[in-house]
């Protein structure tokens, strides 16, 4: 599935922050190429060809292939972090905020599956400096979920002996959706999000967790 075929996933105009148009086209082409072939097997010529441009045109906007991957990864991780922060700052109990965080996070990873696969699974291809920047964004996402779970424990809503380990499990569960989700499957991104929210509430021992829809 190419980025052009991805479902909304909570975004009306993905990559609209990338300008000018030629730079955006190259970035979208890079996402498709990296997801299909992997970062190391993709050449700058592959990316330019997918964008309908010459290889020389790519270097006008991006100095290296790694710079493209970094831009993709940073934008994706910032979006993911904002999704979690919006849920954390929203109204409701810790259980409601955790469910909202999981629903939204999973919906993005399913609805933007091609993008999410590159964002989440090509980290080792980044330079040491860029990888450190992305890991810091991931630590912030981890902290958001950990705070929500801690709020639930403090309020007596959750029974979680190991908050750090549970936080890691929740995020890993959500991120893995990008690996297996298929738009031809029987569930939509919204339905998968609802299912995972239910599963996570059960994981943390939230009382009265709603039953998932079959």
Short mmCIF file of C-alpha atoms in Angstrom, two decimals:
data_model
loop_
_atom_site.label_atom_id
_atom_site.label_comp_id
_atom_site.label_asym_id
_atom_site.label_seq_id
_atom_site.Cartn_x
_atom_site.Cartn_y
_atom_site.Cartn_z
CA UNK A 1 0.00 0.00 0.00
CA UNK A 2 1.43 3.38 -0.96
CA UNK A 3 1.07 6.58 1.02
CA UNK A 4 -1.42 7.79 -1.57
CA UNK A 5 -3.68 4.85 -0.71
CA UNK A 6 -3.54 5.19 3.04
CA UNK A 7 -6.66 6.00 5.00
CA UNK A 8 -7.02 9.25 6.89
CA UNK A 9 -5.73 8.01 10.25
CA UNK A 10 -6.70 11.31 11.82
CA UNK A 11 -4.92 13.50 9.28
CA UNK A 12 -6.58 15.36 6.42
CA UNK A 13 -3.41 16.33 4.57
CA UNK A 14 -0.41 14.21 5.53
CA UNK A 15 3.01 15.78 4.89
CA UNK A 16 1.44 19.20 4.31
CA UNK A 17 4.20 20.68 6.49
CA UNK A 18 6.76 19.71 3.83
CA UNK A 19 7.35 22.46 1.27
CA UNK A 20 7.84 23.20 -1.56
CA UNK A 21 5.73 20.72 -3.51
CA UNK A 22 8.79 19.08 -5.09
CA UNK A 23 10.26 18.35 -1.67
CA UNK A 24 6.96 16.84 -0.54
CA UNK A 25 6.75 14.64 -3.64
CA UNK A 26 10.25 13.34 -3.02
CA UNK A 27 9.49 12.64 0.63
CA UNK A 28 6.28 10.74 -0.22
CA UNK A 29 8.18 8.75 -2.84
CA UNK A 30 10.87 7.95 -0.27
CA UNK A 31 8.28 6.67 2.21
CA UNK A 32 6.87 4.29 -0.40
CA UNK A 33 10.33 3.11 -1.49
CA UNK A 34 11.63 2.59 2.06
CA UNK A 35 8.50 0.69 3.06
CA UNK A 36 8.62 -1.52 -0.03
CA UNK A 37 12.34 -2.17 -0.39
CA UNK A 38 13.90 -1.09 2.88
CA UNK A 39 16.17 1.89 3.41
CA UNK A 40 19.44 0.25 2.43
CA UNK A 41 18.08 -1.34 -0.76
CA UNK A 42 16.58 1.96 -1.94
CA UNK A 43 18.68 4.32 -4.05
CA UNK A 44 18.23 8.03 -4.60
CA UNK A 45 17.53 7.17 -8.22
CA UNK A 46 14.62 4.95 -7.07
CA UNK A 47 13.17 7.81 -5.04
CA UNK A 48 13.54 10.40 -7.80
CA UNK A 49 11.99 8.03 -10.34
CA UNK A 50 8.94 7.43 -8.14
CA UNK A 51 8.54 11.20 -7.78
CA UNK A 52 8.79 11.68 -11.55
CA UNK A 53 11.96 13.72 -11.18
CA UNK A 54 15.62 13.43 -12.10
CA UNK A 55 18.16 12.16 -9.52
CA UNK A 56 19.86 15.55 -9.57
CA UNK A 57 16.60 17.22 -8.52
CA UNK A 58 16.59 15.29 -5.25
CA UNK A 59 19.80 16.94 -4.07
CA UNK A 60 18.27 20.38 -4.45
CA UNK A 61 15.99 19.55 -1.51
CA UNK A 62 17.83 16.82 0.43
CA UNK A 63 21.59 16.52 0.77
CA UNK A 64 21.49 12.76 1.41
CA UNK A 65 19.14 9.80 1.50
CA UNK A 66 19.63 9.71 5.26
CA UNK A 67 18.38 13.30 5.53
CA UNK A 68 15.16 12.17 3.87
CA UNK A 69 14.75 9.31 6.34
CA UNK A 70 15.41 11.65 9.25
CA UNK A 71 12.78 14.12 8.03
CA UNK A 72 10.24 11.32 7.63
CA UNK A 73 11.05 9.85 11.02
CA UNK A 74 10.99 13.17 12.84
CA UNK A 75 7.66 14.27 11.38
CA UNK A 76 6.12 10.87 12.13
CA UNK A 77 7.36 10.76 15.71
CA UNK A 78 6.23 14.32 16.39
CA UNK A 79 2.75 13.45 15.10
CA UNK A 80 2.63 10.32 17.25
CA UNK A 81 3.70 12.29 20.32
CA UNK A 82 1.05 14.95 19.72
CA UNK A 83 -1.61 12.26 19.47
CA UNK A 84 -0.64 10.90 22.88
CA UNK A 85 -0.30 14.34 24.46
CA UNK A 86 -3.78 15.32 23.26
CA UNK A 87 -5.23 12.25 24.94
CA UNK A 88 -3.30 12.87 28.15
CA UNK A 89 -4.54 16.46 28.41
CA UNK A 90 -8.12 15.55 27.55
CA UNK A 91 -11.01 15.27 30.00
CA UNK A 92 -12.04 12.17 31.87
CA UNK A 93 -10.61 9.53 34.15
CA UNK A 94 -7.25 7.90 33.66
CA UNK A 95 -9.01 4.91 32.09
CA UNK A 96 -10.81 7.16 29.62
CA UNK A 97 -7.63 9.04 28.74
CA UNK A 98 -5.63 5.81 28.34
CA UNK A 99 -8.34 4.36 26.10
CA UNK A 100 -8.35 7.55 24.02
CA UNK A 101 -4.55 7.47 23.74
CA UNK A 102 -4.51 3.86 22.58
CA UNK A 103 -7.41 4.31 20.15
CA UNK A 104 -5.81 7.35 18.52
CA UNK A 105 -2.29 5.91 18.49
CA UNK A 106 -3.43 2.63 16.95
CA UNK A 107 -5.66 4.39 14.44
CA UNK A 108 -2.67 6.40 13.23
CA UNK A 109 -0.44 3.35 12.92
CA UNK A 110 -3.13 1.46 10.99
CA UNK A 111 -4.39 4.36 8.89
CA UNK A 112 -0.83 5.45 8.04
CA UNK A 113 0.59 1.93 7.90
CA UNK A 114 3.16 2.57 5.15
CA UNK A 115 4.46 5.70 6.84
CA UNK A 116 4.42 4.14 10.31
CA UNK A 117 6.44 1.14 9.17
CA UNK A 118 9.23 3.43 7.99
CA UNK A 119 8.98 5.68 11.03
CA UNK A 120 9.08 2.83 13.54
CA UNK A 121 11.30 0.22 11.91
CA UNK A 122 14.11 2.09 10.15
CA UNK A 123 15.61 3.78 13.20
CA UNK A 124 18.89 1.88 12.97
CA UNK A 125 19.51 3.42 9.54
CA UNK A 126 19.71 6.93 11.00
CA UNK A 127 22.98 8.61 11.88
CA UNK A 128 23.96 8.58 15.55
CA UNK A 129 22.95 12.23 15.99
CA UNK A 130 19.59 11.82 14.30
CA UNK A 131 18.90 8.54 16.07
CA UNK A 132 19.48 10.24 19.42
CA UNK A 133 16.96 12.95 18.50
CA UNK A 134 14.32 10.38 17.57
CA UNK A 135 14.96 8.34 20.71
CA UNK A 136 14.30 11.48 22.74
CA UNK A 137 10.91 11.87 21.02
CA UNK A 138 10.18 8.20 21.78
CA UNK A 139 11.10 8.74 25.44
CA UNK A 140 8.60 11.61 25.56
CA UNK A 141 5.87 9.34 24.15
CA UNK A 142 6.78 6.70 26.72
CA UNK A 143 6.56 9.33 29.47
CA UNK A 144 3.06 10.38 28.39
CA UNK A 145 1.67 6.85 28.60
CA UNK A 146 3.54 6.19 31.85
CA UNK A 147 2.00 9.31 33.41
CA UNK A 148 -1.51 8.25 32.44
CA UNK A 149 -0.96 4.79 33.90
CA UNK A 150 0.54 6.28 37.08
CA UNK A 151 -2.52 8.53 37.37
CA UNK A 152 -4.73 5.46 37.15
CA UNK A 153 -2.73 3.61 39.78
CA UNK A 154 -2.80 6.61 42.13
CA UNK A 155 -6.57 6.95 41.68
CA UNK A 156 -7.14 3.26 42.31
CA UNK A 157 -8.39 2.72 38.74
CA UNK A 158 -5.55 0.45 37.63
CA UNK A 159 -3.81 -2.54 39.17
CA UNK A 160 -0.32 -2.32 37.67
CA UNK A 161 2.62 -3.69 39.69
CA UNK A 162 5.17 -2.69 37.02
CA UNK A 163 4.28 0.65 35.41
CA UNK A 164 7.42 0.92 33.27
CA UNK A 165 7.08 -2.60 31.91
CA UNK A 166 3.37 -2.13 31.24
CA UNK A 167 4.03 1.15 29.46
CA UNK A 168 6.51 -0.60 27.18
CA UNK A 169 4.01 -3.39 26.51
CA UNK A 170 1.23 -0.93 25.64
CA UNK A 171 3.37 1.06 23.21
CA UNK A 172 4.82 -2.09 21.61
CA UNK A 173 1.33 -3.49 21.11
CA UNK A 174 0.17 -0.30 19.40
CA UNK A 175 3.24 0.16 17.21
CA UNK A 176 3.14 -3.43 15.96
CA UNK A 177 -0.16 -2.67 14.21
CA UNK A 178 1.86 -0.97 11.46
CA UNK A 179 3.58 -4.30 10.74
CA UNK A 180 0.47 -6.44 10.17
CA UNK A 181 -2.47 -4.14 9.37
CA UNK A 182 -4.01 -4.70 5.95
CA UNK A 183 -6.64 -2.42 4.44
CA UNK A 184 -8.21 -5.48 2.82
CA UNK A 185 -8.79 -7.03 6.23
CA UNK A 186 -12.12 -7.18 8.02
CA UNK A 187 -11.37 -4.39 10.52
CA UNK A 188 -10.98 -0.67 9.86
CA UNK A 189 -8.38 1.47 11.66
CA UNK A 190 -11.14 2.75 13.95
CA UNK A 191 -12.23 -0.78 14.79
CA UNK A 192 -8.68 -1.91 15.52
CA UNK A 193 -8.21 1.16 17.70
CA UNK A 194 -11.34 0.33 19.70
CA UNK A 195 -10.26 -3.31 20.07
CA UNK A 196 -6.80 -2.36 21.32
CA UNK A 197 -8.18 0.22 23.74
CA UNK A 198 -10.32 -2.53 25.25
CA UNK A 199 -7.35 -4.91 25.44
CA UNK A 200 -5.15 -2.31 27.15
CA UNK A 201 -7.81 -1.44 29.74
CA UNK A 202 -7.97 -5.13 30.57
CA UNK A 203 -4.18 -5.24 30.74
CA UNK A 204 -4.08 -2.53 33.41
CA UNK A 205 -6.99 -4.03 35.36
CA UNK A 206 -9.41 -1.20 34.80
CA UNK A 207 -12.79 -2.11 36.35
CA UNK A 208 -15.73 -2.34 33.99
CA UNK A 209 -13.60 -2.29 30.84
CA UNK A 210 -16.02 -2.37 27.86
CA UNK A 211 -16.31 -5.52 25.81
CA UNK A 212 -14.72 -5.36 22.35
CA UNK A 213 -17.00 -5.44 19.33
CA UNK A 214 -16.91 -8.69 17.37
#
